[in-house]
Amino acid sequence: MTELEDKYELLSVEVGERADRVATVAIERPDARNALNGQVRTELKDAVRSADDDDRVRVLVLTGGEGSGAFVAGADVTEFADRGVVEQREASERPRVYETVDDASIPVIARVNGHALGGGCELAQACDVRIAQEDAKLGQPEINLGIMPGGGGTQRLTRLVGEGQAMKLVLSGELIDAAEAKEIGLVDEVHDAEALDDRVYELAGKMAAKSPIALEFAKQAIKASSRTGLEEGLDYEAELFVQLFATEDKDEGIEAFLEGRDPEFTGE
């Protein structure tokens, strides 16, 4: 067992067990429904960065540990009780776990196997693709505590679902089921419990078979589409596209296509 798989108290990590070159990081805090306390956040940031740097890993799946009934039920509210402005400003310094996930060079899939609320919903939003179990609930209930989303829920959520839907969820604190979340664009696919893993790891495996350089560049270009103007985004896409022509993976991909075989990408 390597360091990545055996270095955390509140996470479990698997590499290559469900699909080649795919790592799974599961939050294992069932007594608190996987709530994000300080230790979980610290370990999760380290695990994402470690997976991103691991040559064995081309795709990362984030999920909640089995038996908790949750992906992540939210932030650990007990940590908020005695915090004032100064303490919370320090706790909110970036990069937080959300930026760490968002900034990963490898694709990150959220396997939403239960409730994703508050910080848990924001964690899912920071991932690149969200696949939910049909009985999952999602939402931003922070308003019920007299606060608001502070982990990207007013920004990433709006980009995913539009301003009106974001206003409805954030200002009401209502929870929605996975089917409605898919309808508004908060999650990308919904499956029953039996089919969830088959689909998550089928998709992760397909991604992991691609050139890791092309995956990284394509991910960067797509993210730029909602963060830059159209002309700037087109220029950025074109530059990344051109840079891929300096890679051995580009040569391998073209040769494999012309020879009628599957490519074997090395990341070079």
Short mmCIF file of C-alpha atoms in Angstrom, two decimals:
data_model
loop_
_atom_site.label_atom_id
_atom_site.label_comp_id
_atom_site.label_asym_id
_atom_site.label_seq_id
_atom_site.Cartn_x
_atom_site.Cartn_y
_atom_site.Cartn_z
CA MET A 1 0.00 0.00 0.00
CA THR A 2 1.43 3.37 -0.98
CA GLU A 3 1.49 6.62 0.96
CA LEU A 4 -1.47 8.12 -0.92
CA GLU A 5 -3.71 5.20 -0.01
CA ASP A 6 -2.66 5.02 3.64
CA LYS A 7 -2.04 8.49 5.03
CA TYR A 8 -5.41 9.84 6.21
CA GLU A 9 -7.61 9.38 9.26
CA LEU A 10 -10.88 10.70 7.83
CA LEU A 11 -10.49 9.73 4.17
CA SER A 12 -10.16 6.45 2.32
CA VAL A 13 -8.25 6.37 -0.95
CA GLU A 14 -8.19 3.77 -3.71
CA VAL A 15 -6.11 3.94 -6.89
CA GLY A 16 -6.88 1.75 -9.88
CA GLU A 17 -9.29 -0.57 -8.07
CA ARG A 18 -12.46 0.53 -9.91
CA ALA A 19 -10.88 1.64 -13.19
CA ASP A 20 -7.35 2.01 -14.53
CA ARG A 21 -5.67 5.31 -13.63
CA VAL A 22 -8.68 6.41 -11.56
CA ALA A 23 -8.36 7.35 -7.89
CA THR A 24 -11.30 7.46 -5.50
CA VAL A 25 -11.19 9.66 -2.40
CA ALA A 26 -14.05 9.05 0.04
CA ILE A 27 -14.79 11.13 3.11
CA GLU A 28 -15.16 8.80 6.10
CA ARG A 29 -16.87 10.66 8.91
CA PRO A 30 -20.19 8.81 9.18
CA ASP A 31 -20.96 9.98 12.72
CA ALA A 32 -21.22 13.54 11.37
CA ARG A 33 -22.58 12.62 7.91
CA ASN A 34 -19.20 13.55 6.45
CA ALA A 35 -19.43 17.18 7.57
CA LEU A 36 -16.39 19.24 6.61
CA ASN A 37 -14.50 20.00 9.78
CA GLY A 38 -10.98 21.39 9.80
CA GLN A 39 -9.31 18.00 9.68
CA VAL A 40 -11.41 16.78 6.74
CA ARG A 41 -10.67 19.96 4.82
CA THR A 42 -6.93 19.68 5.47
CA GLU A 43 -6.78 15.99 4.55
CA LEU A 44 -8.95 16.50 1.47
CA LYS A 45 -6.77 19.32 0.17
CA ASP A 46 -3.70 17.13 0.61
CA ALA A 47 -5.36 14.12 -1.03
CA VAL A 48 -6.45 16.09 -4.08
CA ARG A 49 -2.99 17.60 -4.53
CA SER A 50 -1.34 14.21 -4.00
CA ALA A 51 -3.60 12.53 -6.55
CA ASP A 52 -2.93 15.37 -8.98
CA ASP A 53 0.81 14.75 -8.62
CA ASP A 54 0.59 10.94 -8.76
CA ASP A 55 1.69 9.51 -12.12
CA ARG A 56 -0.74 6.62 -11.66
CA VAL A 57 -3.77 8.91 -11.55
CA ARG A 58 -5.44 10.63 -14.49
CA VAL A 59 -8.95 11.06 -13.05
CA LEU A 60 -10.17 11.61 -9.49
CA VAL A 61 -13.55 10.60 -8.07
CA LEU A 62 -14.71 12.37 -4.89
CA THR A 63 -17.47 10.79 -2.84
CA GLY A 64 -18.86 10.16 0.61
CA GLY A 65 -17.98 7.01 2.47
CA GLU A 66 -20.63 4.31 2.49
CA GLY A 67 -22.93 4.09 5.48
CA SER A 68 -23.19 7.82 6.15
CA GLY A 69 -26.14 8.54 3.86
CA ALA A 70 -24.32 11.61 2.63
CA PHE A 71 -21.85 12.91 0.10
CA VAL A 72 -21.09 15.78 2.45
CA ALA A 73 -23.90 17.06 4.67
CA GLY A 74 -22.27 20.48 4.95
CA ALA A 75 -19.72 22.34 7.00
CA ASP A 76 -19.27 21.35 10.62
CA VAL A 77 -21.47 24.04 12.18
CA THR A 78 -20.03 23.41 15.64
CA GLU A 79 -16.85 25.13 14.44
CA PHE A 80 -18.80 28.33 13.68
CA ALA A 81 -20.21 28.85 17.16
CA ASP A 82 -17.40 30.87 18.74
CA ARG A 83 -15.88 32.39 15.62
CA GLY A 84 -15.83 36.11 15.09
CA VAL A 85 -14.91 38.05 11.97
CA VAL A 86 -11.15 37.71 12.44
CA GLU A 87 -11.25 33.94 12.97
CA GLN A 88 -13.58 33.36 10.04
CA ARG A 89 -11.51 35.59 7.76
CA GLU A 90 -8.49 33.42 8.54
CA ALA A 91 -10.49 30.23 7.96
CA SER A 92 -11.72 31.62 4.62
CA GLU A 93 -8.28 32.37 3.24
CA ARG A 94 -7.73 30.86 -0.18
CA PRO A 95 -6.93 28.34 -1.46
CA ARG A 96 -9.58 26.44 0.45
CA VAL A 97 -10.66 22.91 -0.35
CA TYR A 98 -13.01 24.23 -3.04
CA GLU A 99 -10.25 26.02 -4.93
CA THR A 100 -7.96 23.02 -4.51
CA VAL A 101 -10.52 20.79 -6.24
CA ASP A 102 -11.31 23.42 -8.87
CA ASP A 103 -7.62 23.98 -9.63
CA ALA A 104 -6.70 20.30 -10.02
CA SER A 105 -5.16 19.62 -13.42
CA ILE A 106 -6.88 16.22 -13.67
CA PRO A 107 -10.63 15.78 -14.17
CA VAL A 108 -12.57 15.47 -10.91
CA ILE A 109 -15.92 13.68 -10.81
CA ALA A 110 -18.30 14.12 -7.87
CA ARG A 111 -20.01 10.82 -7.05
CA VAL A 112 -22.90 12.31 -5.11
CA ASN A 113 -24.04 9.25 -3.22
CA GLY A 114 -26.21 11.07 -0.69
CA HIS A 115 -27.03 14.51 0.66
CA ALA A 116 -24.81 17.34 -0.63
CA LEU A 117 -25.74 20.37 1.43
CA GLY A 118 -24.07 23.69 2.09
CA GLY A 119 -20.33 23.15 1.87
CA GLY A 120 -21.00 19.71 0.44
CA CYS A 121 -22.99 21.18 -2.41
CA GLU A 122 -20.20 23.70 -2.95
CA LEU A 123 -17.65 20.88 -3.00
CA ALA A 124 -19.68 19.13 -5.71
CA GLN A 125 -19.90 22.39 -7.66
CA ALA A 126 -16.09 22.67 -7.60
CA CYS A 127 -15.81 19.31 -9.36
CA ASP A 128 -15.87 19.05 -13.15
CA VAL A 129 -18.74 16.56 -13.47
CA ARG A 130 -21.46 15.66 -10.97
CA ILE A 131 -23.20 12.27 -11.05
CA ALA A 132 -25.85 11.81 -8.37
CA GLN A 133 -27.68 8.91 -6.81
CA GLU A 134 -31.42 9.31 -7.30
CA ASP A 135 -32.20 9.64 -3.58
CA ALA A 136 -29.64 12.42 -3.00
CA LYS A 137 -30.72 15.85 -1.81
CA LEU A 138 -28.84 19.02 -2.70
CA GLY A 139 -29.06 22.60 -1.55
CA GLN A 140 -27.59 25.67 0.13
CA PRO A 141 -29.37 25.93 3.49
CA GLU A 142 -26.92 28.40 5.06
CA ILE A 143 -29.59 31.14 5.06
CA ASN A 144 -31.41 29.17 7.76
CA LEU A 145 -28.46 29.82 10.09
CA GLY A 146 -28.41 33.55 9.42
CA ILE A 147 -25.43 33.28 7.09
CA MET A 148 -24.90 32.66 3.37
CA PRO A 149 -22.82 30.32 1.20
CA GLY A 150 -19.15 31.17 1.56
CA GLY A 151 -17.39 28.38 -0.36
CA GLY A 152 -18.35 29.45 -3.87
CA GLY A 153 -22.08 28.73 -3.67
CA THR A 154 -23.11 32.17 -4.92
CA GLN A 155 -20.60 32.04 -7.78
CA ARG A 156 -20.20 28.49 -9.12
CA LEU A 157 -23.87 27.70 -8.51
CA THR A 158 -24.97 30.73 -10.53
CA ARG A 159 -22.72 29.72 -13.40
CA LEU A 160 -24.19 26.21 -13.37
CA VAL A 161 -27.90 26.92 -12.98
CA GLY A 162 -28.41 30.60 -13.77
CA GLU A 163 -29.14 33.56 -11.54
CA GLY A 164 -32.83 32.86 -10.93
CA GLN A 165 -32.36 29.26 -9.80
CA ALA A 166 -29.37 30.25 -7.66
CA MET A 167 -31.43 32.99 -6.01
CA LYS A 168 -34.23 30.52 -5.31
CA LEU A 169 -31.95 27.94 -3.70
CA VAL A 170 -29.73 30.33 -1.73
CA LEU A 171 -32.42 32.73 -0.50
CA SER A 172 -34.93 30.05 0.49
CA GLY A 173 -32.57 27.41 1.79
CA GLU A 174 -34.78 24.79 0.14
CA LEU A 175 -33.38 21.36 -0.66
CA ILE A 176 -34.06 19.74 -4.01
CA ASP A 177 -33.92 16.12 -5.10
CA ALA A 178 -31.47 14.76 -7.64
CA ALA A 179 -34.03 14.78 -10.46
CA GLU A 180 -34.67 18.51 -10.04
CA ALA A 181 -30.95 19.15 -9.65
CA LYS A 182 -30.41 17.51 -13.04
CA GLU A 183 -33.27 19.47 -14.59
CA ILE A 184 -31.72 22.80 -13.61
CA GLY A 185 -28.14 21.76 -14.40
CA LEU A 186 -26.73 21.38 -10.90
CA VAL A 187 -25.91 17.73 -11.57
CA ASP A 188 -25.20 16.14 -14.93
CA GLU A 189 -26.59 12.63 -14.49
CA VAL A 190 -28.81 10.77 -12.03
CA HIS A 191 -28.77 7.00 -11.49
CA ASP A 192 -30.19 4.53 -9.01
CA ALA A 193 -27.91 3.02 -6.40
CA GLU A 194 -27.23 -0.11 -8.45
CA ALA A 195 -26.22 1.78 -11.58
CA LEU A 196 -24.32 4.65 -9.95
CA ASP A 197 -20.89 3.04 -9.75
CA ASP A 198 -21.12 1.48 -13.20
CA ARG A 199 -21.71 4.89 -14.75
CA VAL A 200 -19.23 6.84 -12.60
CA TYR A 201 -16.36 4.49 -13.33
CA GLU A 202 -17.33 3.94 -16.96
CA LEU A 203 -17.05 7.70 -17.49
CA ALA A 204 -13.92 8.02 -15.35
CA GLY A 205 -12.29 5.15 -17.23
CA LYS A 206 -13.05 6.74 -20.59
CA MET A 207 -11.45 9.98 -19.46
CA ALA A 208 -8.45 8.22 -17.95
CA ALA A 209 -7.69 6.49 -21.25
CA LYS A 210 -7.09 9.86 -22.91
CA SER A 211 -3.89 11.89 -23.10
CA PRO A 212 -3.35 13.53 -19.69
CA ILE A 213 -1.97 16.65 -21.38
CA ALA A 214 -5.01 16.94 -23.62
CA LEU A 215 -7.28 16.37 -20.62
CA GLU A 216 -5.58 19.16 -18.68
CA PHE A 217 -5.66 21.63 -21.56
CA ALA A 218 -9.26 20.84 -22.50
CA LYS A 219 -10.34 21.28 -18.88
CA GLN A 220 -8.56 24.64 -18.68
CA ALA A 221 -10.19 25.84 -21.89
CA ILE A 222 -13.69 24.82 -20.82
CA LYS A 223 -13.32 26.54 -17.46
CA ALA A 224 -12.14 29.69 -19.23
CA SER A 225 -15.44 29.85 -21.13
CA SER A 226 -17.29 31.06 -18.03
CA ARG A 227 -14.45 33.16 -16.65
CA THR A 228 -13.34 35.21 -19.64
CA GLY A 229 -14.91 37.06 -22.54
CA LEU A 230 -15.60 35.18 -25.76
CA GLU A 231 -12.71 36.63 -27.77
CA GLU A 232 -10.22 36.04 -24.96
CA GLY A 233 -11.55 32.53 -24.52
CA LEU A 234 -11.21 31.75 -28.22
CA ASP A 235 -7.63 32.99 -28.22
CA TYR A 236 -6.87 30.87 -25.15
CA GLU A 237 -8.42 27.78 -26.71
CA ALA A 238 -6.46 28.28 -29.92
CA GLU A 239 -3.18 28.64 -28.06
CA LEU A 240 -3.73 25.49 -26.01
CA PHE A 241 -4.74 23.60 -29.16
CA VAL A 242 -1.53 24.66 -30.89
CA GLN A 243 0.62 23.68 -27.91
CA LEU A 244 -0.68 20.11 -28.07
CA PHE A 245 1.02 19.72 -31.45
CA ALA A 246 4.35 19.67 -29.61
CA THR A 247 3.42 16.50 -27.68
CA GLU A 248 4.18 12.87 -28.36
CA ASP A 249 0.60 12.08 -27.39
CA LYS A 250 -0.64 14.08 -30.36
CA ASP A 251 1.58 12.00 -32.68
CA GLU A 252 0.44 8.78 -31.02
CA GLY A 253 -3.23 9.74 -31.28
CA ILE A 254 -3.02 10.58 -34.97
CA GLU A 255 -0.95 7.49 -35.80
CA ALA A 256 -3.32 5.21 -33.88
CA PHE A 257 -6.29 6.70 -35.72
CA LEU A 258 -4.68 6.20 -39.12
CA GLU A 259 -3.62 2.65 -38.19
CA GLY A 260 -7.03 1.70 -36.83
CA ARG A 261 -5.87 0.88 -33.29
CA ASP A 262 -6.36 2.22 -29.79
CA PRO A 263 -3.83 4.88 -28.79
CA GLU A 264 -1.49 4.40 -25.86
CA PHE A 265 -0.98 7.81 -24.35
CA THR A 266 1.99 8.45 -22.06
CA GLY A 267 1.55 12.07 -21.10
CA GLU A 268 4.62 13.15 -23.05
#
